[in-house]
Coordinates of C-alpha atoms and ligand atoms in Angstrom, one line a residue:
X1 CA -76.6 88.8 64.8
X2 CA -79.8 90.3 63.2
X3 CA -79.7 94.2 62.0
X4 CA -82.5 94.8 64.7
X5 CA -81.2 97.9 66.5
X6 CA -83.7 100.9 64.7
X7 CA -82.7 104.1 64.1
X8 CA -85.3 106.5 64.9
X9 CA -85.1 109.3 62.6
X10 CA -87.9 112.1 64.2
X11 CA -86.9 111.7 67.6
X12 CA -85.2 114.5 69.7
X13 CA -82.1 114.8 68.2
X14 CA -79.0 113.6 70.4
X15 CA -77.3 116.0 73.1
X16 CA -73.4 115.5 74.0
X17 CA -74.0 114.0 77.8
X18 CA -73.5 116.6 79.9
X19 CA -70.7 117.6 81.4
X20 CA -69.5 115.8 84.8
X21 CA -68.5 118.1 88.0
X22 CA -64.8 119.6 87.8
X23 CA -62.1 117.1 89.1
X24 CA -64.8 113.9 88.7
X25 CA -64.1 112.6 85.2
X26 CA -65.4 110.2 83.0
X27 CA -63.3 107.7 81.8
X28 CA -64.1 106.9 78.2
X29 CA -63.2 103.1 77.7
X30 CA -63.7 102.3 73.9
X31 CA -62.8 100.6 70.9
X32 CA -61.5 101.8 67.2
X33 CA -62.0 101.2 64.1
X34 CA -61.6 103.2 60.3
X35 CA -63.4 103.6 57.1
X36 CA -61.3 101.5 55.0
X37 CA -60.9 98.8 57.1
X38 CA -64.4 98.0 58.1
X39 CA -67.2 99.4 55.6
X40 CA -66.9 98.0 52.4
X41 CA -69.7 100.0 49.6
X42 CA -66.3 100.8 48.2
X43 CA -68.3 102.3 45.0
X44 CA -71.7 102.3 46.6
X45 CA -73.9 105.4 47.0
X46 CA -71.7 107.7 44.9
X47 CA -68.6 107.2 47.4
X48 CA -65.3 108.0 44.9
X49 CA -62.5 105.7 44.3
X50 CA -59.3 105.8 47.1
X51 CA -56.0 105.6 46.8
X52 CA -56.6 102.3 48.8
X53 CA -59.4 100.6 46.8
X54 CA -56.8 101.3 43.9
X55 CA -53.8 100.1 45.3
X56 CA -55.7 97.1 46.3
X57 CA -56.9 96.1 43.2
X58 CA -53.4 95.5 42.1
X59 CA -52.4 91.9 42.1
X60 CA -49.0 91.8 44.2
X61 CA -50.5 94.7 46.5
X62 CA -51.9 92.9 49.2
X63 CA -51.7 89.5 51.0
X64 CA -54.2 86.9 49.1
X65 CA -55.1 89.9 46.9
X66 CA -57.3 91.0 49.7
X67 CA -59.4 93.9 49.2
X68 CA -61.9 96.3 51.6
X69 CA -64.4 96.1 48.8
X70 CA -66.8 94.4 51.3
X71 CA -64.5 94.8 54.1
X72 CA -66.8 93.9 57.2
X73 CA -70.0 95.3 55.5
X74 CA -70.2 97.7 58.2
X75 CA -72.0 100.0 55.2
X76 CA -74.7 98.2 55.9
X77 CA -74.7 96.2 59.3
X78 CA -73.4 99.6 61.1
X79 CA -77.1 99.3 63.5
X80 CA -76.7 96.0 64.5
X81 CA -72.7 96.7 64.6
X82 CA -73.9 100.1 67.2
X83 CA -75.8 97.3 69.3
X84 CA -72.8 95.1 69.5
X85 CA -71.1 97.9 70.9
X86 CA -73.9 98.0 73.5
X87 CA -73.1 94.4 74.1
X88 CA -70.1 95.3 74.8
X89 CA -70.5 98.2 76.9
X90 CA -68.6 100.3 75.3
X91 CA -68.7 103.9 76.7
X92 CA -66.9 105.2 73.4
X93 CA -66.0 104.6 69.5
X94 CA -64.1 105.9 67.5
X95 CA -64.1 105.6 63.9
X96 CA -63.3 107.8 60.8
X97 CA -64.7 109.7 58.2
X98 CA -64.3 108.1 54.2
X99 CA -63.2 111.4 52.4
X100 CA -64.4 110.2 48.8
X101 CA -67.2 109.0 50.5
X102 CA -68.1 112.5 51.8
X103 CA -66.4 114.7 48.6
X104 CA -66.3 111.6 45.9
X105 CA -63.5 113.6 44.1
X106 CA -61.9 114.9 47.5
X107 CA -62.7 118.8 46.7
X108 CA -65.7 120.2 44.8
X109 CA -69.6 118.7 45.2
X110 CA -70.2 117.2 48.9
X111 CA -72.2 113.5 48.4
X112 CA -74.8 114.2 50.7
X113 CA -75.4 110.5 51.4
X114 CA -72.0 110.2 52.3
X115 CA -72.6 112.8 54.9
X116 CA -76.1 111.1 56.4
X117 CA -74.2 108.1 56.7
X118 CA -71.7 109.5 59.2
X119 CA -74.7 111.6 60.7
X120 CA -77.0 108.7 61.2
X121 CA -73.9 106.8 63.0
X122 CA -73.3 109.3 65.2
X123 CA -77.1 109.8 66.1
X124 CA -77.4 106.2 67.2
X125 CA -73.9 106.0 69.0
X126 CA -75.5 109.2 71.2
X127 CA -78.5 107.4 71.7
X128 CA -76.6 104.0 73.0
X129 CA -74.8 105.9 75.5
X130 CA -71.9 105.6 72.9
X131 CA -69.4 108.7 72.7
X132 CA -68.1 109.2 68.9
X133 CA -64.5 110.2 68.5
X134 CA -64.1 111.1 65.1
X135 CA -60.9 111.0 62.5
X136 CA -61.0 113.1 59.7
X137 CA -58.5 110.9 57.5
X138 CA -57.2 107.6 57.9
X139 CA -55.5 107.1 54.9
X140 CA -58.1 106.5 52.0
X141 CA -57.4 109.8 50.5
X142 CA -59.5 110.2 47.2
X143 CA -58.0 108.8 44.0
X144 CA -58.4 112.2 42.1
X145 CA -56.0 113.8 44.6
X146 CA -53.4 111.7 43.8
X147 CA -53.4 111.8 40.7
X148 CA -54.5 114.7 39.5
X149 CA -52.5 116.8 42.1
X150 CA -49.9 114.2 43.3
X151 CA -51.4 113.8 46.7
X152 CA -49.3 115.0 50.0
X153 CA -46.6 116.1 48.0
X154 CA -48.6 119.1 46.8
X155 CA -48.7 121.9 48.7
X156 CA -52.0 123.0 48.1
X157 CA -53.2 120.2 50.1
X158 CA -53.8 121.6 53.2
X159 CA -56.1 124.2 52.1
X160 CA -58.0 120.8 50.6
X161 CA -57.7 119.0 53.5
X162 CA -59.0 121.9 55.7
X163 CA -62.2 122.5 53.6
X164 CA -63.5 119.2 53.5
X165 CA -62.6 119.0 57.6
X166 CA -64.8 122.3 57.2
X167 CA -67.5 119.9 55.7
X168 CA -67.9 117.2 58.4
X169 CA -67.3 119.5 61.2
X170 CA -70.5 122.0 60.2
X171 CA -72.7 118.3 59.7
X172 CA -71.6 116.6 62.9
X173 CA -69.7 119.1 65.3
X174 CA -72.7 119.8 67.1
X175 CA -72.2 115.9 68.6
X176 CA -69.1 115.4 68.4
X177 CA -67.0 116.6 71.2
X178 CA -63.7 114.8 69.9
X179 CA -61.7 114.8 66.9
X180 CA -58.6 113.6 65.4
X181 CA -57.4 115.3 62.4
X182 CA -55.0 112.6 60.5
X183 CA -54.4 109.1 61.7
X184 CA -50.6 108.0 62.1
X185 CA -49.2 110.2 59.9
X186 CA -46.0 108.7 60.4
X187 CA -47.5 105.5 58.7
X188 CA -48.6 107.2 55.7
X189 CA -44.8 108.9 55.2
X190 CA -42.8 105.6 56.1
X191 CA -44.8 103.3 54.4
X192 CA -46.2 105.3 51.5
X193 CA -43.0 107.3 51.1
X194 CA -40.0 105.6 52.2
X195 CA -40.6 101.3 52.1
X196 CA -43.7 101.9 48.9
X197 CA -45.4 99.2 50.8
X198 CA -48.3 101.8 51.4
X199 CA -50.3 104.0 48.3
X200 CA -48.5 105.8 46.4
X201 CA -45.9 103.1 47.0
X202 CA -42.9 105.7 46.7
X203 CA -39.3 104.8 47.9
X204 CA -38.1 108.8 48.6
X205 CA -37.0 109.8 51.7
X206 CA -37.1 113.7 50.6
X207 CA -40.5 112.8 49.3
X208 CA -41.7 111.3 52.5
X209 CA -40.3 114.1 54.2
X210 CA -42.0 116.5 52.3
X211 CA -45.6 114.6 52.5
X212 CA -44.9 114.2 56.3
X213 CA -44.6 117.8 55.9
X214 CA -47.9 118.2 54.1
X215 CA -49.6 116.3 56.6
X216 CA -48.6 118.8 59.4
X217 CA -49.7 122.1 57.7
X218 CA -52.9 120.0 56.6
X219 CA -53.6 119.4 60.4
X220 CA -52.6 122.6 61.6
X221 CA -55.2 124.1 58.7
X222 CA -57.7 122.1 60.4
X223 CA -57.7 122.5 63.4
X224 CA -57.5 126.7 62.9
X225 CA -60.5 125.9 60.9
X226 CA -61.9 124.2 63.5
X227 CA -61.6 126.2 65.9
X228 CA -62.7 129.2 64.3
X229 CA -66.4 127.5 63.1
X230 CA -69.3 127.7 64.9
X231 CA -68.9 124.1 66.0
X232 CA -65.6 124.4 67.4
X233 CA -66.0 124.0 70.8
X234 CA -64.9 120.6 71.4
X235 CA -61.4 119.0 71.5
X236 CA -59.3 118.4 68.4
X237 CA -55.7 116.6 67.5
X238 CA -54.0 113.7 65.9
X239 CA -53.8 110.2 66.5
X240 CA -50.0 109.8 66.9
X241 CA -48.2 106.3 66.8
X242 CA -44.5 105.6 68.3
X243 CA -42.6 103.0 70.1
X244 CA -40.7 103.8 72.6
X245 CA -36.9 102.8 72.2
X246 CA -35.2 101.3 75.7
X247 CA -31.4 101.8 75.9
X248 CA -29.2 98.3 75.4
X249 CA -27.3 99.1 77.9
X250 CA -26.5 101.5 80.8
X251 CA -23.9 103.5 78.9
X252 CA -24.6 107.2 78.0
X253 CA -24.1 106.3 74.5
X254 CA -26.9 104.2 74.2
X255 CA -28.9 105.7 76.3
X256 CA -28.3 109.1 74.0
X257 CA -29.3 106.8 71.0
X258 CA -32.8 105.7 72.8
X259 CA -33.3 109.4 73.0
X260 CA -33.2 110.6 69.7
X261 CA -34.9 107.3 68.4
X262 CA -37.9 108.3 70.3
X263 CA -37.8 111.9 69.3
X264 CA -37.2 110.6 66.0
X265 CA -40.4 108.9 66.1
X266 CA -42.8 110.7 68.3
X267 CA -41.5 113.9 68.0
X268 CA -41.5 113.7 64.3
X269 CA -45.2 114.4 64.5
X270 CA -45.5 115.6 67.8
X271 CA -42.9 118.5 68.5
X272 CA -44.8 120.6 65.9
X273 CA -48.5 120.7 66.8
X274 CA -46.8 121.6 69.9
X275 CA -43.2 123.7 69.7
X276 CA -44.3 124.6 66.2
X277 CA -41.4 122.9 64.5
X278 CA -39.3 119.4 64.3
X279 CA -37.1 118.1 67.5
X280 CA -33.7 119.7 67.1
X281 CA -32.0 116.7 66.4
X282 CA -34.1 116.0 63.1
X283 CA -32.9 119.3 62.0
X284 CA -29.4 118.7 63.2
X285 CA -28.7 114.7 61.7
X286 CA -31.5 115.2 58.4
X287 CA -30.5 118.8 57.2
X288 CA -32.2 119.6 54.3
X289 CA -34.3 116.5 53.8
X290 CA -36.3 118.5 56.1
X291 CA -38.5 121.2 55.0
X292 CA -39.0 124.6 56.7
X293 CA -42.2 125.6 58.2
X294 CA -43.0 129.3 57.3
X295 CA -43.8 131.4 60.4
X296 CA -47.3 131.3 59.8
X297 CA -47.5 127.4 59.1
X298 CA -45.2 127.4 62.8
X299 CA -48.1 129.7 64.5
X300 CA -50.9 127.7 62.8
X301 CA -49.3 124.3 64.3
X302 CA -48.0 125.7 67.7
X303 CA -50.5 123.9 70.4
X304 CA -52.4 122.9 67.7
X305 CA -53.0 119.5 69.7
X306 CA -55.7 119.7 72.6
X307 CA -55.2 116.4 74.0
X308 CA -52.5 113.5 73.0
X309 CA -53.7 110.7 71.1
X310 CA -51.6 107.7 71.3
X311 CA -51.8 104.4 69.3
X312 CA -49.2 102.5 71.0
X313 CA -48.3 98.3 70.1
X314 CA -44.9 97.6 70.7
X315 CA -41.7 99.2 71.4
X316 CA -37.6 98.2 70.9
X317 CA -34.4 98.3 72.3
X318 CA -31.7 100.0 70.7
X319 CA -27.6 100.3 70.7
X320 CA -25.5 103.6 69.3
X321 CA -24.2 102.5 66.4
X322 CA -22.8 105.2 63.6
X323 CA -24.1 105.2 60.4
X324 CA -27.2 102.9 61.7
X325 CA -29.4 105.3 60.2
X326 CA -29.4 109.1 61.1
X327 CA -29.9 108.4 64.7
X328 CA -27.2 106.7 64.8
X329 CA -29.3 103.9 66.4
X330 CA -29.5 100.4 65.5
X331 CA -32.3 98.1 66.9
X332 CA -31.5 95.3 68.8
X333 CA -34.2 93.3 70.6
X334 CA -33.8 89.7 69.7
X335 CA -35.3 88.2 67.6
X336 CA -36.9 85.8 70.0
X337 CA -38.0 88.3 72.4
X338 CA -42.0 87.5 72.8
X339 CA -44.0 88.8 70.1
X340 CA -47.7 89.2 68.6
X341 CA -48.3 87.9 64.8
X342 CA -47.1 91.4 63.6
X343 CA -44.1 90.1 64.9
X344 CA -44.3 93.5 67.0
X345 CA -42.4 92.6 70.3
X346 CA -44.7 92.6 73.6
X347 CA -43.2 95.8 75.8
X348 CA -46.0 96.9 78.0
X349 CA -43.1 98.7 80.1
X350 CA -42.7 100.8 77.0
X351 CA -46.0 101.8 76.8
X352 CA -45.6 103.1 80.4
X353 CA -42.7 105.0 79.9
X354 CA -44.0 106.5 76.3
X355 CA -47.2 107.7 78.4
X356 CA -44.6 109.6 80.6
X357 CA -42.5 110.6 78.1
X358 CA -45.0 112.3 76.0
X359 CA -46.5 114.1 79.1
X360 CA -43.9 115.6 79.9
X361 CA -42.9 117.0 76.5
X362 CA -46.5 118.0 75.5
X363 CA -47.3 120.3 79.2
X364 CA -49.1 117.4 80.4
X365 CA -52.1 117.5 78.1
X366 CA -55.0 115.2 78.8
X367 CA -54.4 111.7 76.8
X368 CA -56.4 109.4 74.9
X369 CA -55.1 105.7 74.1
X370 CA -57.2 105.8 71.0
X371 CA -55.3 102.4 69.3
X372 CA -54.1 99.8 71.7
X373 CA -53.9 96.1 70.8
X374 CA -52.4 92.7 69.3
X375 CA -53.2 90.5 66.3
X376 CA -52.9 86.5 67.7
X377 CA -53.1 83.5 66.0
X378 CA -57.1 83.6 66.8
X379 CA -58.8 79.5 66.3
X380 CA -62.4 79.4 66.6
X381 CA -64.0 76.2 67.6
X382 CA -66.7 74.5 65.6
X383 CA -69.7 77.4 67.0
X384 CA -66.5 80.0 65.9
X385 CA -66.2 81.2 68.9
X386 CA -62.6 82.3 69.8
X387 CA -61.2 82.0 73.2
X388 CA -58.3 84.1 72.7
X389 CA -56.3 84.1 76.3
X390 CA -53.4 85.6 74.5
X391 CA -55.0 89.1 73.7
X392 CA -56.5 89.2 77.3
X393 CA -53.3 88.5 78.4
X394 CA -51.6 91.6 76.2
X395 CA -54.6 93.6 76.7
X396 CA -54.3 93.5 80.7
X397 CA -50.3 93.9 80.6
X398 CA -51.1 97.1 78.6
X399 CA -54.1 98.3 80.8
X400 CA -51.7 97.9 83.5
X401 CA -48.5 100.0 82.0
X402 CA -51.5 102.9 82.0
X403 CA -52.4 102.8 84.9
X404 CA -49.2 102.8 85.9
X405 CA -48.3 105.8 84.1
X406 CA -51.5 106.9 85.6
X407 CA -50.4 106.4 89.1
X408 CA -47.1 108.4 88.2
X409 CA -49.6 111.4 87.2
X410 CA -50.5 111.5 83.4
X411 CA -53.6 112.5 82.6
X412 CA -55.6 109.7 81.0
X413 CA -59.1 109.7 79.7
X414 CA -60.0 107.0 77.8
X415 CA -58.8 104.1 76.2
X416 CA -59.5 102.7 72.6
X417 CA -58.8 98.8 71.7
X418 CA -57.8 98.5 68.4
X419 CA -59.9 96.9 67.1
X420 CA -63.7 96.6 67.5
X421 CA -64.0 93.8 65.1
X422 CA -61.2 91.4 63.0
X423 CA -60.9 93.6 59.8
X424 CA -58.9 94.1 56.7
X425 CA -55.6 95.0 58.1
X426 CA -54.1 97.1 55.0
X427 CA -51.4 95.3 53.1
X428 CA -51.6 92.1 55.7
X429 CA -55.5 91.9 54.2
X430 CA -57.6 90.0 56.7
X431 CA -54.5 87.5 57.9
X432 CA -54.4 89.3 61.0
X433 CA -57.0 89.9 63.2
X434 CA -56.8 92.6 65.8
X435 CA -60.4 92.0 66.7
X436 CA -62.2 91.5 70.5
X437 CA -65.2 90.8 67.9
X438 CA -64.8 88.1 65.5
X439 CA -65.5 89.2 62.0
X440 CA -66.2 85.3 60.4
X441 CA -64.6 85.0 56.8
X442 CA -67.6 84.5 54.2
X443 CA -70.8 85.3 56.5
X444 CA -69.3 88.4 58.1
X445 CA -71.4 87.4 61.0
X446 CA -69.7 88.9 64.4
X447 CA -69.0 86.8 67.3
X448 CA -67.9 88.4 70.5
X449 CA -64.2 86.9 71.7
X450 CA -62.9 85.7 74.8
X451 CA -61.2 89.4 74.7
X452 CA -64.7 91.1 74.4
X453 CA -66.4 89.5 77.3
X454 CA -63.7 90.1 79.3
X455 CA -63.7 93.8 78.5
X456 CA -67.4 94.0 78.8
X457 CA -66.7 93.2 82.4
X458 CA -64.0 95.4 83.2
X459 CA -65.8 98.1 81.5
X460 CA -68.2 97.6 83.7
X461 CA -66.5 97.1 87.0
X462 CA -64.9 100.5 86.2
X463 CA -67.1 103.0 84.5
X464 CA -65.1 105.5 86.1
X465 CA -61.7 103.4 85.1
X466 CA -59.6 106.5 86.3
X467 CA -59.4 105.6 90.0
X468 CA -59.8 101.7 89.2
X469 CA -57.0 102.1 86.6
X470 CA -54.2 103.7 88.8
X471 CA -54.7 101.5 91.8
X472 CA -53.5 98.9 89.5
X473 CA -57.3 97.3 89.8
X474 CA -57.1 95.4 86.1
X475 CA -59.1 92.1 86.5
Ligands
LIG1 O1 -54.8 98.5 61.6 C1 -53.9 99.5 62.0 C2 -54.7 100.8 62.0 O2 -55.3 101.1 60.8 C3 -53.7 101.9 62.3 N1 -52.9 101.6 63.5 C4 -52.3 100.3 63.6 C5 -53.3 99.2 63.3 C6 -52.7 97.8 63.4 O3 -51.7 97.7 62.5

C-alpha cells in the first residue's frame, strides 16, 4: 500500500458530523487499536520512555524478545493506514493517546509534536468520514512515573493523570465527541499487580488493590476535569473488560457463585463510576485489601461513566467451591471446550448475557463494544493473503449475541473489532494476531483479510447496523 492519502493542512478544519434526528441513530461500526501496540517511534520526536518499551527490553519479558519499537510503523504510515480504513469502510476508530509521547516525562513540558501527531490523525479521520474515539491511557504509562513516584500506587496520581487528560482534551476536544479515560483497568491490576506478567511485574494482591484503586480516582479526576473544560461537551468513560461467568449447574449454589464472579469482575470497575463504590460482596469476602473511597473521591466517581464501554472475548463457567478464591468460585469449562489461540474459550452466549447484565446494573446507559475479537492461527498463501474463515466465523457469532442483546433492549451504538491490523500483542509479542488487516512480518506492508472484506460488506449493507443488527440480519 503506498502512503498516498494527503493530509491537507489549510483546509477548513474538520466539524463533528452533525447530529442525526432524535430516535434515528447512527450506528458507529469500527475497529481499535492503541499506542503501544501499533506505532512504533518508541524514542522518535522527543516521545519519553514507557513502562512498556522498558519492560520489553528485558530479555525474558516478552515472547521472542518482541518489542513495539517499530511496532506496525503506524508513526509513520498512519495516512495510508487512515485510507485503509476507508477501504474498509469503517464509520469509526478508535485508538489511544501515547502519554510520554504527549508529556515525555508524564507531568511538566507538553511535546508539542506529540500533540500534532494525535491532531493531524484526528483531522484526517474527520475528513474520511472516520469518527475518532479516543483513550486517554492504554497502559504505556511514562517511565518517570514509575520510577520516580512508583506509578499507580501513588496517590498523587490522579491529580497527574487528570492534568495531562486536561492537555489532550483542550488540543482535540473540539473533534472528538468520544472518550475513554483508562483502557482495562482490570488488566493493568491483575496482570501488573497480582501474576507480574504486566509492568511493574508486581505479585501483591493489596498492591493491585490499591493501584486498581488509583486507577478509579484517576478516572473519576478526569472526567470532572472533563467536564468542567470548555471542551467537555461530548461523552466520556472507560473501556471496561469482563467475562461473564455461566453457572455449572442449576443449583442455587452455583448459580450464587456465577454472580459474584461477575460482580467480581465487572463490577470491580464498574460499580464505582456508577454507585460510587465497590459491589458489596468485594467489600464483604476482601475486607481490607480493599481501600476506602473518601466521600469526595465517591461523588467524583458516582455516574462518572456516560456510556458503557465493553471489550468483551470470552467468558467461563464456574462451580461454588470454598476457598476457590474469595468468590468462592472455581472455574470449570473444560479444557476442550472450543477455543481461539489465546486459548480464551468461544462463548458468544456470554457476550449476550454480559450486554444485559451490565444494562441493567448501569440504568441502561448507551453502549459501545469498543474491543471485540479473536486471535486464529492466521496462514497466508504465497501473495499473503489470509483467508481466515475462523475469525468471520467468531466475528458473526459475536455480532449476533449483540444483536441479540439488542433485540432484548440494550442500547447499542457502535461496535469496535479488535483489532484493525495484526499488532504486537503485549507479552504474546506479534505471535497472535487479532488483525482483520494483515500486518506482514518484516515489510509491515498491510493486506486486508478474509475478515476485512467481509466486514467491509456488512458495514456497508448496514450503515445504520441498529435495525439490521437486532433483526438478527448478520451476513
Ligand atoms: O490486545 C489487547 C488490547 O490491548 C486490550 N484488550 C485485549 C486485547 C487482546 O488481548
Amino acid at each position: 500500500m503506498t502512503d498516498s492519502y494527503s493530509y491537507q493542512s489549510n483546509a477548513v478544519p474538520p466539524q463533528r458530523a452533525p447530529a442525526l434526528p432524535a430516535g434515528d441513530y447512527e450506528f458507529f461500526w469500527g475497529a481499535a487499536t492503541a499506542a503501544y501496540q501499533i506505532e512504533g517511534a518508541a524514542r522518535e520526536d522527543r516521545k519519553g520512555p514507557s513502562i512498556w518499551d522498558e519492560f520489553c527490553g528485558i530479555p525474558g519479558n516478552t515472547l521472542d524478545g518482541d518489542t513495539g519499537e517499530m511496532a506496525c510503523d503506524h508513526y509513520h504510515r498512519w495516512r495510508a493506514d487512515v485510507e485503509l480504513m476507508r477501504e474498509l469502510s469503517l464509520r469509526a476508530y478508535r485508538f489511544s493517546v501515547s502519554w510520554p509521547r504527549v508529556m515525555p516525562r508524564g507531568r511538566g513540558p507538553v511535546n508539542p509534536t506529540g500533540l500534532d501527531f494525535y491532531d493531524r490523525l484526528v483531522d484526517t479521520l474527520l475528513r474520511a468520514g472516520i469518527e475518532p474515539f479516543v483513550t486517554l491511557y492504554h497502559w504505556d504509562l511514562p517511565a518517570a512515573l514509575q520510577s520516580e513516584l512508583n506509578g499507580w500506587l501513588n496517590p498523587d496520581m490522579p491529580a497527574i493523570f487528570a492534568d495531562y487528560a486536561a492537555v489532550v482534551v483542550e488540543r482535540l476536544g473540539d473533534r472528538v465527541a468520544h472518550w475513554m479515560t483508562l483502557n482495562e483497568p482490570w488488566v493493568v491490576a491483575t496482570a501488573g499487580y497480582f501474576e507480574g506478567v504486566h509492568p511493574p511485574g508486581l505479585r501483591d494482591r493489596a498492591a493491585g488493590y490499591r493501584a486498581g484503586h488509583n486507577l478509579l480516582r484517576a478516572h473519576a479526576y478526569a472526567v470532572a476535569g472533563y467536564r468542567a473544560s470548555r471542551c467537555g461537551t461530548g461523552q466520556i468513560s472507560f473501556a471496561l473488560n469482563s467475562s461473564f461467568s455461566f453457572p455449572a449447574s442449576d443449583s442455587p449454589e452455583d448459580a450464587a457463585a456465577a454472580q459474584r464472579a461477575v460482580e467480581n469482575f465487572a463490577g470491580w470497575f464498574g460499580d464505582p463510576c456508577w454507585f460510587g463504590d465497590y459491589p458489596a460482596v468485594m467489600r464483604e469476602r476482601l475486607g481490607d485489601l480493599l481501600p476506602a473511597f473518601s466521600a469526595e473521591d465517591a461523588a467524583l466517581l458516582r455516574r462518572s461513566m456516560d456510556f458503557i464501554a465493553l471489550n468483551y472475548y470470552t467468558s467461563d463457567i464456574v462451580r461454588h467451591a470454598a476457598g476457590a478464591g474469595p468468590m468462592d468460585a472455581e472455574v470449570v469449562t473444560p479444557p476442550d471446550f472450543r477455543r481461539t489461540e489465546m486459548n480464551w474459550p468461544i462463548m458468544p452466549d456470554g457476550f449476550r448475557e454480559l450486554l444485559c447484565w451490565l444494562s441493567r446494573r448501569y440504568g441502561g446507559l448507551p453502549v459501545y463494544v469498543t474491543e471485540n475479537g479473536a486471535a486464529c492461527p492466521d496462514q497466508p498463501d504465497e501473495h499473503g493473503y489470509v483467508d481466515d474463515q475462523d475469525r468471520i466465523a467468531y466475528l458473526r457469532s459475536h455480532l449476533s449475541a449483540v444483536g441479540a442483546a439488542m433485540a432484548a433492549g440494550v442500547n447499542v451504538r457502535g461496535y469496535f473489532v479488535w483489532s484493525l491490523m495484526d499488532n504486537l500483542e503485549w507479552c504474546e509479542g506479534f505471535s497472535k494476531r487479532f488483525g482483520i488487516v494483515r500486518c506482514e512480518p518484516g515489510t509491515l506492508r498491510r493486506i486486508i483479510k478474509s475478515s476485512g472484506r467481509w466486514y467491509a460488506k456488512l458495514i456497508q449493507s448496514a450503515r445504520r447496523g441498529a435495525v439490521a443488527l437486532a433483526a438478527g440480519a448478520v451476513p
